[in-house]
XYZ file of C-alpha atoms in Angstrom:
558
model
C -59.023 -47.446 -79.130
C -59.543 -44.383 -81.188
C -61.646 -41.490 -80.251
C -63.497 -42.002 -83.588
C -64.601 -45.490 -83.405
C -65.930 -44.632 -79.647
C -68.123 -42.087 -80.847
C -69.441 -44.556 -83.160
C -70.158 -47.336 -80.788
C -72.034 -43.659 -78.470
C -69.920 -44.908 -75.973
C -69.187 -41.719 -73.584
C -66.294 -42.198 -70.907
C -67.396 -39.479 -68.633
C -70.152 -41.885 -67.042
C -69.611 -45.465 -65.266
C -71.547 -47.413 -67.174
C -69.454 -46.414 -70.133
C -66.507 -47.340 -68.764
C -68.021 -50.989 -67.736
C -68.804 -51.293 -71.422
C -65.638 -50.418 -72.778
C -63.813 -52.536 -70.363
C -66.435 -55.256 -71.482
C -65.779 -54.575 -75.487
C -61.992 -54.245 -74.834
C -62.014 -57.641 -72.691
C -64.103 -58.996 -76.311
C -62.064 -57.797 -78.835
C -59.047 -58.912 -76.802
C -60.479 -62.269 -76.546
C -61.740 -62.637 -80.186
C -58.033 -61.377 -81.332
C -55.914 -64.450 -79.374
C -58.725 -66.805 -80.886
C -57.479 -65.524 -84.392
C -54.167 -64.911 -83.825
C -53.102 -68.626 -82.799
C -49.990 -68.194 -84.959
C -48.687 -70.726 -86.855
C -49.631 -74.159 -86.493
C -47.121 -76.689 -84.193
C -45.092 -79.124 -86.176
C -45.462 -82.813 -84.895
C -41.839 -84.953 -83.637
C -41.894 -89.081 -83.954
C -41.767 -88.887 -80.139
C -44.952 -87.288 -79.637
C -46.196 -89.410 -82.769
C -45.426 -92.611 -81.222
C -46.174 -92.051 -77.429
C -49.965 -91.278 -78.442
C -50.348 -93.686 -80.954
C -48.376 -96.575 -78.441
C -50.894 -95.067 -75.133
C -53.804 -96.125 -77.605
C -54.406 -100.148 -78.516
C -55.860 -99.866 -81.870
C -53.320 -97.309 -83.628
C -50.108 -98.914 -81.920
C -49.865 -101.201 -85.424
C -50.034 -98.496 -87.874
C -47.389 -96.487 -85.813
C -44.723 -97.256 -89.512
C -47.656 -95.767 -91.473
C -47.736 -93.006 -89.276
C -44.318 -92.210 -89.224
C -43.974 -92.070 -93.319
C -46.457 -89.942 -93.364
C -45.456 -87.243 -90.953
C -41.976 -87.853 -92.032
C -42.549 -87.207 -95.800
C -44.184 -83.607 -94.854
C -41.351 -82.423 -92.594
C -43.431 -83.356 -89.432
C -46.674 -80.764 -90.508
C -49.944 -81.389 -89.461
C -51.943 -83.295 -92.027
C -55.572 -82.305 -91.151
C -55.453 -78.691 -90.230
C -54.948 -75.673 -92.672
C -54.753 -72.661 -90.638
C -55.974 -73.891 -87.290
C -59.057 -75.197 -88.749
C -59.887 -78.564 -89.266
C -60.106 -79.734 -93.255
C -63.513 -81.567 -94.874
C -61.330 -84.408 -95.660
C -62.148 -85.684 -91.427
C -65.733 -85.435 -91.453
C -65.670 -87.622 -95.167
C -63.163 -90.448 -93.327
C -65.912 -90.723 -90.186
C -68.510 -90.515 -93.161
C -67.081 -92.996 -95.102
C -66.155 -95.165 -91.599
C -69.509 -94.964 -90.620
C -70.533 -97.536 -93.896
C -68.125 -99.826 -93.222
C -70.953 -102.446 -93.633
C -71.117 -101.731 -97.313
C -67.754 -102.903 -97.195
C -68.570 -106.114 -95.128
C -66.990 -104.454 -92.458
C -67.675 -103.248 -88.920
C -68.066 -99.664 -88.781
C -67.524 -100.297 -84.690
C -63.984 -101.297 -86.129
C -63.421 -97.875 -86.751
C -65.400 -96.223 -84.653
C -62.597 -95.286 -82.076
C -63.434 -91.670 -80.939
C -66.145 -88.974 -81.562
C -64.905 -86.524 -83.764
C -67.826 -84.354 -83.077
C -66.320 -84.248 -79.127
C -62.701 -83.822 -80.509
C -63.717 -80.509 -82.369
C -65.718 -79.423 -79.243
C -62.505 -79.637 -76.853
C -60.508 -78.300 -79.329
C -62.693 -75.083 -79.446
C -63.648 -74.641 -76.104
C -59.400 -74.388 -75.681
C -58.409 -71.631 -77.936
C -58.012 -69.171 -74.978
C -55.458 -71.209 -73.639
C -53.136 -71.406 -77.090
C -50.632 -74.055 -75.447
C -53.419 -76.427 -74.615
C -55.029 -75.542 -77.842
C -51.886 -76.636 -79.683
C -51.464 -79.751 -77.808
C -54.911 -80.905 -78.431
C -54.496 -80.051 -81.915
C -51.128 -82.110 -82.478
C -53.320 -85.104 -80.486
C -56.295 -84.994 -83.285
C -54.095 -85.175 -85.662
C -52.669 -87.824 -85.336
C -56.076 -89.444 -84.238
C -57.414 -89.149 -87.336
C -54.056 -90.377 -88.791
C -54.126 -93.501 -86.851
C -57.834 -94.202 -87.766
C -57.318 -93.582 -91.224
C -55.040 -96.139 -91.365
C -57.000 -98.429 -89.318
C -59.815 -98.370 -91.672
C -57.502 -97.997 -94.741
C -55.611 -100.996 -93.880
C -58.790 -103.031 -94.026
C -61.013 -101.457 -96.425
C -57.111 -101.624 -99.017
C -55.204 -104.648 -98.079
C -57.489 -107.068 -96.082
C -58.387 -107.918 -92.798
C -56.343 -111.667 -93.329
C -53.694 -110.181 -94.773
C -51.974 -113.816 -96.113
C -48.652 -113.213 -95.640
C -49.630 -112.468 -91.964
C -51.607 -115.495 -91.503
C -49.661 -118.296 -93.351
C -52.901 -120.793 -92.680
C -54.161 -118.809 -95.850
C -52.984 -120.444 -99.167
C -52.714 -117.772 -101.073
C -49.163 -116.235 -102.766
C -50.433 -114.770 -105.437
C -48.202 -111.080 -105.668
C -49.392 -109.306 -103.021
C -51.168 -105.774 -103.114
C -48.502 -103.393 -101.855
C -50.146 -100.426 -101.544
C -48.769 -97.293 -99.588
C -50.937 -96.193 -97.220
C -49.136 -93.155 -96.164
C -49.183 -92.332 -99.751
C -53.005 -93.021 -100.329
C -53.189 -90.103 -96.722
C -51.624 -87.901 -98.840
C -54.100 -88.161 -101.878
C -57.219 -88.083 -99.882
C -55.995 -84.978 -98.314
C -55.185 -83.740 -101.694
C -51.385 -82.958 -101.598
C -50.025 -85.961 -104.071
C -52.413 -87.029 -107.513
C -52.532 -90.241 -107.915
C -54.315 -92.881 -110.639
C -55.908 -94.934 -108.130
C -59.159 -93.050 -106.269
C -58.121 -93.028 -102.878
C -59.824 -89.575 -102.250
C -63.002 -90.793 -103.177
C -62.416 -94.024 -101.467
C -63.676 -95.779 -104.384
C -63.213 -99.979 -105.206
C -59.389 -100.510 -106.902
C -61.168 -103.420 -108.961
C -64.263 -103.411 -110.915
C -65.136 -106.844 -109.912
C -64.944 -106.032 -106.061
C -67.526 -103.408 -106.621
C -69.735 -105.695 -108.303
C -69.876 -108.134 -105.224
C -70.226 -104.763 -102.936
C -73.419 -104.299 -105.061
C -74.422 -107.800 -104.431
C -73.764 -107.724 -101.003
C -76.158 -105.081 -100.866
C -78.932 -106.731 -102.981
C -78.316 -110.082 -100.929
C -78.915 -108.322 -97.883
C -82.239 -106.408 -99.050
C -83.304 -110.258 -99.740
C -81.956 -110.983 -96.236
C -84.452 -108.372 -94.762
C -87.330 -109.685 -96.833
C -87.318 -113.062 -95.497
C -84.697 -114.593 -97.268
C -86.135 -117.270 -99.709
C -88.918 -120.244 -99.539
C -87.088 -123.938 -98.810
C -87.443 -126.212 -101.649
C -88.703 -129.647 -100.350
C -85.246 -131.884 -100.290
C -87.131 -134.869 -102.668
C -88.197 -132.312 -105.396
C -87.462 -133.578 -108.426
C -89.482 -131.945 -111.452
C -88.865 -132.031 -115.522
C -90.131 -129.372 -118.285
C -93.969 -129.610 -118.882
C -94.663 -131.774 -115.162
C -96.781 -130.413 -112.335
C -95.421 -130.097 -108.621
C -96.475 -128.441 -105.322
C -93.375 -127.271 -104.891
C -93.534 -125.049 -108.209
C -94.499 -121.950 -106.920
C -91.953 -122.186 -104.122
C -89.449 -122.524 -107.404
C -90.518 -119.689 -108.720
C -90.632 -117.422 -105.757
C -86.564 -118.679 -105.018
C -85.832 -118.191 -108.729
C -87.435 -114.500 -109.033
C -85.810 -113.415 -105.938
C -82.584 -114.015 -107.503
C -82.386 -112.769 -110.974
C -85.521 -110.972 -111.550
C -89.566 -111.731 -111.550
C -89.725 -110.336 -115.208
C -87.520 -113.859 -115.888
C -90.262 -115.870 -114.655
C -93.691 -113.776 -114.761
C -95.665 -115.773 -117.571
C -98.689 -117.349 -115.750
C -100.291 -117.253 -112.581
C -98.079 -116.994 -109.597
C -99.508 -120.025 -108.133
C -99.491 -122.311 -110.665
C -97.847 -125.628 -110.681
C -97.054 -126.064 -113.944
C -93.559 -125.929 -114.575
C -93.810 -123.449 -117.538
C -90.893 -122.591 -120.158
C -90.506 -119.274 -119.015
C -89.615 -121.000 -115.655
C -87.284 -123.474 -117.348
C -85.421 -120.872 -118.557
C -85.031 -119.056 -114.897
C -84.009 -122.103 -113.647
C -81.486 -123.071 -116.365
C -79.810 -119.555 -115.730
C -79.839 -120.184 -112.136
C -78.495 -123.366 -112.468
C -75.935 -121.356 -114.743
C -74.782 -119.030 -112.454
C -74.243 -121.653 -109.515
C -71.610 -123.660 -112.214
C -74.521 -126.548 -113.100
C -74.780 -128.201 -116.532
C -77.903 -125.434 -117.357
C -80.420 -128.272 -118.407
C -83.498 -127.129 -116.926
C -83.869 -130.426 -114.682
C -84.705 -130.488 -111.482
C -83.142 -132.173 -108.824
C -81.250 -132.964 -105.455
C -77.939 -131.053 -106.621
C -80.047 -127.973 -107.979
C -82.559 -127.984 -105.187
C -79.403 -128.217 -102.623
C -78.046 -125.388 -104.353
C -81.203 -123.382 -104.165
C -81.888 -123.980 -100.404
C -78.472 -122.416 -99.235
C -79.312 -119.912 -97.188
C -79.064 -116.014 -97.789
C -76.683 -115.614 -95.059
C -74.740 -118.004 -95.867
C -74.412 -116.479 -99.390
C -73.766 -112.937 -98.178
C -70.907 -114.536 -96.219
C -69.520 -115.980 -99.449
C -70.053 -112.555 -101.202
C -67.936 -110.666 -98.026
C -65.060 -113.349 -98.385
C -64.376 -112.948 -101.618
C -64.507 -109.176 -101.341
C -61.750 -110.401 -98.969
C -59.972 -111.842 -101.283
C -59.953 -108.669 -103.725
C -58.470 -107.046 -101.123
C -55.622 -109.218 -101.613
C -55.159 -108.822 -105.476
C -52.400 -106.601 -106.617
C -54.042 -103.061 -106.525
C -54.105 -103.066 -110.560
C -53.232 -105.736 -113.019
C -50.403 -105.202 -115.926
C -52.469 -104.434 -119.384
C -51.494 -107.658 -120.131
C -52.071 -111.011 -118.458
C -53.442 -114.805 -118.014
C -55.782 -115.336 -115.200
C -57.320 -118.874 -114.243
C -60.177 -118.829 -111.875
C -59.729 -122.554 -109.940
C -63.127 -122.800 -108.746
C -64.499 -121.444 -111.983
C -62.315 -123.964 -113.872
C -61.979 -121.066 -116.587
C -58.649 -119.317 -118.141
C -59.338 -115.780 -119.098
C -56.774 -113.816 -121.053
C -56.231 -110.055 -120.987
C -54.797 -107.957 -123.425
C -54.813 -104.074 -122.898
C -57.010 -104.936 -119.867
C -59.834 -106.198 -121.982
C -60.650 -109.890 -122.032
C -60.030 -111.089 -125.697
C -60.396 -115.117 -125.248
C -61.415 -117.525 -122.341
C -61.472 -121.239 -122.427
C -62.635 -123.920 -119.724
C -59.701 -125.616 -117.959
C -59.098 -128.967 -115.617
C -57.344 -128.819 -112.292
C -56.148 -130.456 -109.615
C -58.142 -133.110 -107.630
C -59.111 -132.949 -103.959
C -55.899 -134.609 -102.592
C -53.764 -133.111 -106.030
C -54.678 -129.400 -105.112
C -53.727 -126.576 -107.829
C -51.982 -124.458 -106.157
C -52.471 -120.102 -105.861
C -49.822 -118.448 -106.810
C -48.612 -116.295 -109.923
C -45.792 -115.887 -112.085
C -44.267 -115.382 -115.711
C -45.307 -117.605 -118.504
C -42.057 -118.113 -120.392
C -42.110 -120.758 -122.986
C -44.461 -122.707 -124.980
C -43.004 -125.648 -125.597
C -44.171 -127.733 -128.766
C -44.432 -131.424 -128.509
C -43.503 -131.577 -124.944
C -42.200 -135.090 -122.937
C -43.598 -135.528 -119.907
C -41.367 -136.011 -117.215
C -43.350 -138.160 -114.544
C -43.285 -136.422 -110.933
C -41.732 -138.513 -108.300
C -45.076 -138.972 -106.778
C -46.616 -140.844 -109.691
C -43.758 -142.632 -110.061
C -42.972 -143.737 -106.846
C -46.888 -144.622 -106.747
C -47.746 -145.407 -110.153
C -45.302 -146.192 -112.128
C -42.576 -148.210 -110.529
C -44.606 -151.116 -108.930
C -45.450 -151.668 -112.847
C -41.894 -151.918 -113.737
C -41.013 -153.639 -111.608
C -43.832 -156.727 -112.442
C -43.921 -155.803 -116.471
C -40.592 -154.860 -117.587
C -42.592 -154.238 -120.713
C -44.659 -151.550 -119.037
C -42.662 -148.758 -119.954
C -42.072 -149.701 -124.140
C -46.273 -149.906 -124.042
C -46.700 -146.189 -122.170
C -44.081 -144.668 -124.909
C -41.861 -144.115 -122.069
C -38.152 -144.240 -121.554
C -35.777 -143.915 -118.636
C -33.214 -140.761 -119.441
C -30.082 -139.948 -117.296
C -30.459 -136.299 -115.743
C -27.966 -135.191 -119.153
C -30.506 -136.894 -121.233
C -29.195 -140.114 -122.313
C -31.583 -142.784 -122.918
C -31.129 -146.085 -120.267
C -32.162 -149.391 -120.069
C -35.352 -150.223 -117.795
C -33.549 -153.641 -116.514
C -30.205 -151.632 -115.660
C -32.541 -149.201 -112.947
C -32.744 -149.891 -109.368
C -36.546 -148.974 -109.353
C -36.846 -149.551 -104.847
C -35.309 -146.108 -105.664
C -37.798 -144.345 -107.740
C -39.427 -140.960 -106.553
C -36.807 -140.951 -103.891
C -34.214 -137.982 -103.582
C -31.554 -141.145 -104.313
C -33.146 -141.824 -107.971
C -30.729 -140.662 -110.301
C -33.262 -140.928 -113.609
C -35.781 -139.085 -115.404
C -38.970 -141.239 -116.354
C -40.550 -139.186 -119.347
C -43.342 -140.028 -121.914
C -42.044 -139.401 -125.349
C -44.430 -136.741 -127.726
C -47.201 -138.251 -129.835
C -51.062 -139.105 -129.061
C -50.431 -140.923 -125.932
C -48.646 -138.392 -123.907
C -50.289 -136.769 -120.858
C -49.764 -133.029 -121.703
C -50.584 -133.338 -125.500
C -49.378 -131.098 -127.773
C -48.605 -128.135 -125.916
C -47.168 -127.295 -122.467
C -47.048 -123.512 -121.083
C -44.185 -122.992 -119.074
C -44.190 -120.091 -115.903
C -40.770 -121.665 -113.847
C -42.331 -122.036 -110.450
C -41.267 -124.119 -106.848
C -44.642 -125.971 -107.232
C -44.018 -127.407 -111.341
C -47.138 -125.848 -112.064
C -48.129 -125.137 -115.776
C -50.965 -125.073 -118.242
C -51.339 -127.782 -120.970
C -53.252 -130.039 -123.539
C -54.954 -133.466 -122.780
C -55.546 -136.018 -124.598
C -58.618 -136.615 -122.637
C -61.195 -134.059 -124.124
C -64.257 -135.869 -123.286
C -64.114 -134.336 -119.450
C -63.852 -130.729 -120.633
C -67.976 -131.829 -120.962
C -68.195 -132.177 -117.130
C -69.719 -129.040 -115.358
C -67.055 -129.881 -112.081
C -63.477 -130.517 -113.519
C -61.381 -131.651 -110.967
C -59.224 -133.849 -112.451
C -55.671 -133.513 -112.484
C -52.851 -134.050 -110.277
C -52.306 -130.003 -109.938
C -51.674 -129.230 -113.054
C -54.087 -126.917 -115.183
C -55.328 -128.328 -118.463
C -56.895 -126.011 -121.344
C -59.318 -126.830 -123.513
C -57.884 -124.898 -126.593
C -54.362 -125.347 -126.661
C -53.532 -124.747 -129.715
C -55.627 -121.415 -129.788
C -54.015 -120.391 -126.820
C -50.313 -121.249 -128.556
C -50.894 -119.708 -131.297
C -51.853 -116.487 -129.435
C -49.155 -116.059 -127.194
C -47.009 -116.535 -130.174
C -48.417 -113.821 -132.248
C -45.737 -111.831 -132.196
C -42.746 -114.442 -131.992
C -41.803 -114.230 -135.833
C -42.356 -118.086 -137.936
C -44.577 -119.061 -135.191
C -48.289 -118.853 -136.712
C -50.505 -121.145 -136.276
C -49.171 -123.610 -139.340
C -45.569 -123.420 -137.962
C -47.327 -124.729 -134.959
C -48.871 -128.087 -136.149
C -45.901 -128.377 -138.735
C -43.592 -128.400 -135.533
C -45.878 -130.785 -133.757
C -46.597 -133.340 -136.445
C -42.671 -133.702 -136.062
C -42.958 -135.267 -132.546
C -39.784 -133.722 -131.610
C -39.722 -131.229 -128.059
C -39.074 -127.686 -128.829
C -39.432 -124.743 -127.108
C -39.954 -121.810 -128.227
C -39.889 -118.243 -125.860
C -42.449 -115.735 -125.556
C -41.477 -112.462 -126.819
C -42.274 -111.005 -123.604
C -42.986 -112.539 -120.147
C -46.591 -112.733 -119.139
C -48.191 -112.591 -115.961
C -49.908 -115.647 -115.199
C -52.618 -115.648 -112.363
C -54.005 -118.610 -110.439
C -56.757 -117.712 -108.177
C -59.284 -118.870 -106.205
C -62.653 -117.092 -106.241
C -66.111 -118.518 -105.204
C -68.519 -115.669 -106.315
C -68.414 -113.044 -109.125
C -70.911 -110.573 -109.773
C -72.014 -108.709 -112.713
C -72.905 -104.792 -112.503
C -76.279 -105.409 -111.752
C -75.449 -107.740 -108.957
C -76.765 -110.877 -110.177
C -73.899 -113.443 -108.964
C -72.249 -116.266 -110.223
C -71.346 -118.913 -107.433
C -68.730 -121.920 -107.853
C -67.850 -124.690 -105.534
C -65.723 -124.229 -102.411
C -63.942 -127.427 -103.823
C -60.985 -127.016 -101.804
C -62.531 -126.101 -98.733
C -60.719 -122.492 -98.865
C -63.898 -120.348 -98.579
C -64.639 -122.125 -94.671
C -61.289 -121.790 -93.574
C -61.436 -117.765 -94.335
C -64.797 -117.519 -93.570
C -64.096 -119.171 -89.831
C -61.079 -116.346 -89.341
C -62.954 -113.667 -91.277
C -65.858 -113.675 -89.180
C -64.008 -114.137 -85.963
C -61.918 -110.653 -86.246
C -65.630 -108.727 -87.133
């Protein structure tokens, strides 16, 4: 120490008591010098990686995420620069910590106090080998519980390909979660906001606003119970009016049904109309009528709605993390098609699907073909069922139907030369088709995605039941209201296929098919609540019983 800066600090070294204080200052600075000089930070092996994260239960299953990660940065720590610990840890246990905005647990991810981490980590810097060791440990702690959340909060808590109870094989979301790491802690850009932890899809934020305006009810009481025998027309007077009103304004707004005296027991337009948009939003024919189905719908509980909200938050999860520009998506429980072009929604159109026991299926694929004046080969099912024990009483059945028998190269056969104990069997060596024309079961059009279920879209000659509010009709298939709209869209580009190509080729009643000019995606999925950006919520039917199979091994894993 120079002779200069100890005439600085007055320290004189002829006396005791300034030697005691300079052995005191030297024993400081010597002290504050190792806590600086750590050197450089200790590089991580996949030993060390997976002995910690295999010693502690919940990090054992993201010890492959792990390993990318550390792996892609040459083994580096990811949440230390210099010894110090970045921002981007206190923002995970931040972010963590409102896991219930999510419909999560936040004691999910609640695994260790980070606070208490820091603390030991300080109180070690004296003793640099411990200090290192500690440090290597917290990283990879936070490591481990990012992925822990991340897995969750990104790809699902029923992951379906993990739980093959779930019907659901729609493409899956294959998101990287070493990769998303990297973003948050800024060291690889990326077009999806995984540093802000912000929704991948527009529509799960909307429920996640919702959720959080369904729960605010949830705290307020819920809503009033609707006597079960109300049953109450425009202009008529009930008791159980005010009830209505209080059940309708907590759910889209008093302003919608403020016209009067709160009490009154009138049932007022201005109430009609809240009614006919709740009976809107819950997938009712919106006629202002009340009775058993709408007052069933209105006395569903608020936690049992907040539970649908959370599952089909679920199910976003599960959605690719971003749709092509370009696409066909049918909502089952909705019984809607939308189509996408440049990811805006330029046409939607109410569909039919499968019955109860005739489930559509959830899935996606490629639409292919449209094919013009389609036959309609009958599925072994139908006519093993259906179709045979008719033949076999009325060998004019088939000549009535406009149907024919066809060999599996085409050629048309006799109904009396057929051994029809054999139909629908793997042994039946014919095709049983209904020719084109006005009688035929898929119409005009048929939209071909090749698929292991024989799932497509097509026209009906049964419009009448696109007037039914629940349209489960159909033996899987989806039907669209618009077909020839929709044909004539797809084929846009597909030069001499406009619209009066179209109904040329099908006034011709002879099959053609005629190729897209480029594959589109084609979704079929099954969602039971969408909301808007204000959280007001549209709920459909569980008509497949889908939402209380999740919902039983959702709500058991929370």
């Amino acid at each position: 120490m120079s002779t200069k800066l100890l005439s600085k600090l007055n320290i004189n070294l002829k006396t005791p008591a300034s030697i005691i204080t300079l052995f005191l200052f030297a024993l400081l600075f010597s002290n504050c010098k190792s806590k600086v000089e750590l050197g450089e930070q200790p590089l991580l092996d996949s030993v060390f990686i997976t002995r910690y994260m295999q010693s502690e239960p919940e990090f054992k299953e993201h010890l492959d995420w792990a390993k990318k990660f550390y792996k892609e940065r040459k083994f580096k720590l990811g949440w230390f620069k210099d010894h110090e610990i970045v921002p981007q840890a206190e923002k995970l246990f931040a972010v963590m910590s409102k896991s219930y905005e999510e419909g999560l647990d936040p004691k999910d991810y609640q695994l260790f106090s980070l606070e208490e981490k820091l603390k030991e980590l300080e109180d070690a810097r004296k003793d640099t080998a411990k200090f290192y060791e500690l440090e290597k440990k917290l990283d990879v702690a936070l490591s481990s519980a990012y992925f822990n959340f991340a897995s969750d909060y990104y790809r699902g808590l029923v992951v379906p390909r993990e739980n093959k109870e779930v019907e659901w094989d729609v493409k899956r979301n294959k998101i990287k979660l070493h990769k998303a790491l990297m973003t948050l802690l800024g060291e690889r850009k990326s077009k999806y906001p995984y540093a802000e932890f912000r929704p991948l899809h527009e529509d799960y934020a909307n429920l996640k606003k919702a959720l959080a305006r369904y729960r605010e009810i949830q705290k307020s009481g819920g809503w009033p119970t609707i006597p079960a025998n109300t049953k109450l027309k425009p202009g008529q007077s009930s008791s159980a009016v005010p009830l209505i009103s209080k059940r309708v304004a907590d759910l889209i707004g008093k302003e919608a049904t403020t016209n009067g005296a709160a009490d009154s027991t009138v049932y007022t337009p201005q109430l009609v109309n809240a009614v006919k948009k709740f009976q809107q939003l819950h997938g009712q024919n919106p006629d202002g009528n009340i009775g058993p189905a709408t007052v069933k719908l209105m006395n569903v509980p608020v936690q049992e709605r907040i539970k649908q909200i959370i599952i089909n938050m679920e199910r976003w999860r599960w959605i690719p993390k971003s749709f092509e520009p370009n696409y066909l998506l049918v909502n089952i429980p909705s019984y809607k098609l939308h189509v996408f072009e440049n990811s805006k929604e330029v046409m939607a159109m109410n569909v039919i699907v499968g019955k109860v026991m005739n489930a559509t299926p959830i899935f996606s694929d490629k639409l292919e073909y449209v094919v013009l004046s389609p036959y309609w080969n009958i599925p072994p099912g139908i006519l093993k069922e259906e179709i045979a024990p008719k033949v076999m009483s009325d060998p004019g059945f088939l000549d009535r139907m406009d149907m024919e028998v066809v060999t599996n190269k085409g050629a048309v056969v006799s109904p009396s030369s057929v051994d029809w104990s054999q139909a629908g069997t793997d042994g039946f060596e014919y095709i049983v088709r209904r020719r084109p024309g006005p009688k035929n079961d898929l119409g005009d059009v048929k939209f071909i995605f090749p698929n292991v279920d024989n799932i497509y879209l097509h026209d009906t000659p049964h419009d009448e039941l696109f007037n039914q509010s629940k349209r489960g009709f159909s033996h899987g298939c989806v039907r669209v209201e618009e077909p020839i709209k929709l044909a004539t869209y797809l084929l846009r580009n597909v030069p001499g296929w406009d619209r009066g190509n179209i109904m040329q080729q099908i006034s011709t009643r002879e099959e053609k098919y005629v190729p897209v000019k480029e594959k589109l995606p084609v979704y079929l999925v099954y969602f039971t609540a969408k909301a808007d950006a204000n959280g007001n919520v549209q709920f459909f039917e569980d008509i497949y019983g889908h939402d209380s199979q999740l919902e039983s091994m959702y709500f058991s894993r929370l």
